PDB file of C-alpha atoms in Angstrom:
ATOM      1  CA  UNK A   1       0.000   0.000   0.000  1.00  0.00           C
ATOM      2  CA  UNK A   2       1.425   3.339  -1.095  1.00  0.00           C
ATOM      3  CA  UNK A   3       1.682   6.004   1.584  1.00  0.00           C
ATOM      4  CA  UNK A   4       1.710   9.626   0.460  1.00  0.00           C
ATOM      5  CA  UNK A   5       3.161  12.280   2.723  1.00  0.00           C
ATOM      6  CA  UNK A   6       2.685  15.931   1.796  1.00  0.00           C
ATOM      7  CA  UNK A   7       4.685  18.821   3.187  1.00  0.00           C
ATOM      8  CA  UNK A   8       5.455  22.442   2.456  1.00  0.00           C
ATOM      9  CA  UNK A   9       2.123  24.052   3.180  1.00  0.00           C
ATOM     10  CA  UNK A  10       2.335  27.415   4.916  1.00  0.00           C
ATOM     11  CA  UNK A  11       0.950  30.901   5.178  1.00  0.00           C
ATOM     12  CA  UNK A  12       2.178  33.285   2.484  1.00  0.00           C
ATOM     13  CA  UNK A  13       1.311  36.788   1.363  1.00  0.00           C
ATOM     14  CA  UNK A  14      -0.316  37.392  -2.031  1.00  0.00           C
ATOM     15  CA  UNK A  15       2.305  37.342  -4.734  1.00  0.00           C
ATOM     16  CA  UNK A  16       4.473  34.908  -2.819  1.00  0.00           C
ATOM     17  CA  UNK A  17       5.621  31.413  -3.710  1.00  0.00           C
ATOM     18  CA  UNK A  18       5.539  27.977  -2.147  1.00  0.00           C
ATOM     19  CA  UNK A  19       6.787  24.540  -3.089  1.00  0.00           C
ATOM     20  CA  UNK A  20       4.819  21.561  -1.918  1.00  0.00           C
ATOM     21  CA  UNK A  21       6.348  18.100  -1.697  1.00  0.00           C
ATOM     22  CA  UNK A  22       4.749  14.686  -1.825  1.00  0.00           C
ATOM     23  CA  UNK A  23       6.800  11.650  -0.905  1.00  0.00           C
ATOM     24  CA  UNK A  24       5.378   8.375  -2.165  1.00  0.00           C
ATOM     25  CA  UNK A  25       6.482   5.681   0.262  1.00  0.00           C
ATOM     26  CA  UNK A  26       6.334   2.085  -0.931  1.00  0.00           C
ATOM     27  CA  UNK A  27       5.335   3.141  -4.439  1.00  0.00           C
ATOM     28  CA  UNK A  28       6.211   0.646  -7.159  1.00  0.00           C
ATOM     29  CA  UNK A  29       9.075   1.276  -9.538  1.00  0.00           C
ATOM     30  CA  UNK A  30       8.296   2.569 -13.004  1.00  0.00           C
ATOM     31  CA  UNK A  31       5.445   4.717 -14.171  1.00  0.00           C
ATOM     32  CA  UNK A  32       2.951   5.971 -11.613  1.00  0.00           C
ATOM     33  CA  UNK A  33       0.446   8.750 -12.033  1.00  0.00           C
ATOM     34  CA  UNK A  34       0.986  11.315  -9.286  1.00  0.00           C
ATOM     35  CA  UNK A  35      -1.343  14.269  -8.903  1.00  0.00           C
ATOM     36  CA  UNK A  36      -2.136  17.304  -6.814  1.00  0.00           C
ATOM     37  CA  UNK A  37      -5.630  18.358  -5.869  1.00  0.00           C
ATOM     38  CA  UNK A  38      -6.849  21.201  -3.719  1.00  0.00           C
ATOM     39  CA  UNK A  39      -9.950  22.016  -1.756  1.00  0.00           C
ATOM     40  CA  UNK A  40     -10.831  25.567  -0.859  1.00  0.00           C
ATOM     41  CA  UNK A  41     -13.095  26.267   2.115  1.00  0.00           C
ATOM     42  CA  UNK A  42     -16.679  25.510   1.204  1.00  0.00           C
ATOM     43  CA  UNK A  43     -15.800  24.211  -2.237  1.00  0.00           C
ATOM     44  CA  UNK A  44     -15.355  20.857  -3.894  1.00  0.00           C
ATOM     45  CA  UNK A  45     -11.932  19.350  -4.378  1.00  0.00           C
ATOM     46  CA  UNK A  46     -10.408  20.158  -7.770  1.00  0.00           C
ATOM     47  CA  UNK A  47      -7.540  18.750  -9.774  1.00  0.00           C
ATOM     48  CA  UNK A  48      -4.467  20.942 -10.034  1.00  0.00           C
ATOM     49  CA  UNK A  49      -1.691  19.022 -11.779  1.00  0.00           C
ATOM     50  CA  UNK A  50      -0.458  15.545 -12.571  1.00  0.00           C
ATOM     51  CA  UNK A  51       2.714  13.838 -13.712  1.00  0.00           C
ATOM     52  CA  UNK A  52       3.578  10.340 -14.866  1.00  0.00           C
ATOM     53  CA  UNK A  53       6.721   9.473 -12.933  1.00  0.00           C
ATOM     54  CA  UNK A  54       9.877   8.550 -14.893  1.00  0.00           C
ATOM     55  CA  UNK A  55       8.366  10.057 -18.060  1.00  0.00           C
ATOM     56  CA  UNK A  56       7.975  13.739 -17.191  1.00  0.00           C
ATOM     57  CA  UNK A  57       4.649  13.809 -19.004  1.00  0.00           C
ATOM     58  CA  UNK A  58       2.627  16.292 -17.013  1.00  0.00           C
ATOM     59  CA  UNK A  59      -0.598  18.242 -17.006  1.00  0.00           C
ATOM     60  CA  UNK A  60      -1.574  21.464 -15.285  1.00  0.00           C
ATOM     61  CA  UNK A  61      -5.131  22.769 -14.937  1.00  0.00           C
ATOM     62  CA  UNK A  62      -5.587  25.362 -17.653  1.00  0.00           C
ATOM     63  CA  UNK A  63      -6.344  28.196 -15.250  1.00  0.00           C
ATOM     64  CA  UNK A  64      -3.118  27.570 -13.323  1.00  0.00           C
ATOM     65  CA  UNK A  65      -0.581  26.952 -16.081  1.00  0.00           C
ATOM     66  CA  UNK A  66       1.000  30.369 -15.855  1.00  0.00           C
ATOM     67  CA  UNK A  67       1.631  30.097 -12.100  1.00  0.00           C
ATOM     68  CA  UNK A  68       1.963  26.426 -11.119  1.00  0.00           C
ATOM     69  CA  UNK A  69       4.418  23.748 -12.170  1.00  0.00           C
ATOM     70  CA  UNK A  70       4.774  20.073 -11.296  1.00  0.00           C
ATOM     71  CA  UNK A  71       8.016  18.117 -11.231  1.00  0.00           C
ATOM     72  CA  UNK A  72       9.510  14.988  -9.743  1.00  0.00           C
ATOM     73  CA  UNK A  73      12.659  13.585  -8.239  1.00  0.00           C
ATOM     74  CA  UNK A  74      12.305   9.930  -9.081  1.00  0.00           C
ATOM     75  CA  UNK A  75      15.264   8.902  -6.937  1.00  0.00           C
ATOM     76  CA  UNK A  76      13.513  10.386  -3.915  1.00  0.00           C
ATOM     77  CA  UNK A  77      10.062   9.212  -5.044  1.00  0.00           C
ATOM     78  CA  UNK A  78       8.937  12.762  -4.490  1.00  0.00           C
ATOM     79  CA  UNK A  79       6.708  15.000  -6.569  1.00  0.00           C
ATOM     80  CA  UNK A  80       6.718  18.751  -6.210  1.00  0.00           C
ATOM     81  CA  UNK A  81       4.173  21.458  -6.869  1.00  0.00           C
ATOM     82  CA  UNK A  82       5.814  24.824  -7.397  1.00  0.00           C
ATOM     83  CA  UNK A  83       3.336  27.650  -6.921  1.00  0.00           C
ATOM     84  CA  UNK A  84       4.149  31.258  -7.714  1.00  0.00           C
ATOM     85  CA  UNK A  85       2.309  34.585  -7.663  1.00  0.00           C
ATOM     86  CA  UNK A  86      -0.091  33.089  -5.155  1.00  0.00           C
ATOM     87  CA  UNK A  87      -3.515  34.619  -4.702  1.00  0.00           C
ATOM     88  CA  UNK A  88      -5.995  34.450  -1.828  1.00  0.00           C
ATOM     89  CA  UNK A  89      -8.171  32.143  -3.931  1.00  0.00           C
ATOM     90  CA  UNK A  90      -5.330  29.604  -3.889  1.00  0.00           C
ATOM     91  CA  UNK A  91      -6.001  29.086  -0.188  1.00  0.00           C
ATOM     92  CA  UNK A  92      -7.008  25.564   0.698  1.00  0.00           C
ATOM     93  CA  UNK A  93      -5.864  22.099   1.592  1.00  0.00           C
ATOM     94  CA  UNK A  94      -3.624  20.578  -1.049  1.00  0.00           C
ATOM     95  CA  UNK A  95      -3.730  16.803  -1.463  1.00  0.00           C
ATOM     96  CA  UNK A  96      -1.388  14.430  -3.196  1.00  0.00           C
ATOM     97  CA  UNK A  97      -2.825  11.357  -4.880  1.00  0.00           C
ATOM     98  CA  UNK A  98      -1.567   8.479  -6.955  1.00  0.00           C
ATOM     99  CA  UNK A  99      -2.648   5.731  -9.323  1.00  0.00           C
ATOM    100  CA  UNK A 100       0.265   3.288  -9.284  1.00  0.00           C
ATOM    101  CA  UNK A 101       1.395   1.635 -12.465  1.00  0.00           C
ATOM    102  CA  UNK A 102      -0.380   4.033 -14.776  1.00  0.00           C
ATOM    103  CA  UNK A 103       0.051   7.086 -16.934  1.00  0.00           C
ATOM    104  CA  UNK A 104      -2.128  10.029 -16.054  1.00  0.00           C
ATOM    105  CA  UNK A 105      -5.080  11.064 -18.161  1.00  0.00           C
ATOM    106  CA  UNK A 106      -4.838  14.227 -20.192  1.00  0.00           C
ATOM    107  CA  UNK A 107      -6.082  17.429 -18.681  1.00  0.00           C
ATOM    108  CA  UNK A 108      -6.623  18.250 -15.040  1.00  0.00           C
ATOM    109  CA  UNK A 109      -6.556  15.167 -12.815  1.00  0.00           C
ATOM    110  CA  UNK A 110      -9.827  13.584 -11.731  1.00  0.00           C
ATOM    111  CA  UNK A 111     -10.501  12.223  -8.272  1.00  0.00           C
ATOM    112  CA  UNK A 112     -12.124   9.041  -9.544  1.00  0.00           C
ATOM    113  CA  UNK A 113      -8.927   8.045 -11.375  1.00  0.00           C
ATOM    114  CA  UNK A 114      -6.738   8.092  -8.266  1.00  0.00           C
ATOM    115  CA  UNK A 115      -6.261   5.153  -5.901  1.00  0.00           C
ATOM    116  CA  UNK A 116      -4.408   6.485  -2.848  1.00  0.00           C
ATOM    117  CA  UNK A 117      -4.424   9.845  -1.113  1.00  0.00           C
ATOM    118  CA  UNK A 118      -2.355  11.792   1.326  1.00  0.00           C
ATOM    119  CA  UNK A 119      -3.817  13.658   4.261  1.00  0.00           C
ATOM    120  CA  UNK A 120      -3.192  17.104   2.804  1.00  0.00           C
ATOM    121  CA  UNK A 121      -1.209  20.187   3.621  1.00  0.00           C
ATOM    122  CA  UNK A 122      -2.703  23.612   4.317  1.00  0.00           C
ATOM    123  CA  UNK A 123      -1.873  26.594   2.121  1.00  0.00           C
ATOM    124  CA  UNK A 124      -3.088  30.002   3.255  1.00  0.00           C
ATOM    125  CA  UNK A 125      -2.632  33.105   1.130  1.00  0.00           C
ATOM    126  CA  UNK A 126      -3.515  36.346   2.860  1.00  0.00           C
ATOM    127  CA  UNK A 127      -2.146  39.802   3.493  1.00  0.00           C
TER     128      UNK A 127
END
């Protein structure tokens, strides 16, 4: 069973940057779909970005492409979400998820496609 551990969430002022990390413990070797989701207060969880490990094929939600980037360090089994020019509407809990042994689907990741989830890390953007 894959265990996902997120870190890097924090409070930041508008315009600031954060990098979130997701370590995938006990994930299988090879290609795994890794994704980030977020849930703002009072809203449904939405897909942010995904990457197929060892391939560097990635997707970012269209509305976030100019500010967010996803990357991986396969040796560390860690996926990163680099967020820049953060806005108050980026506030929420950010979750890491995975579907082992699979490429990701095109476009923003979908909850139903993922098999395992982390517990989330809080990002707060405010003045």
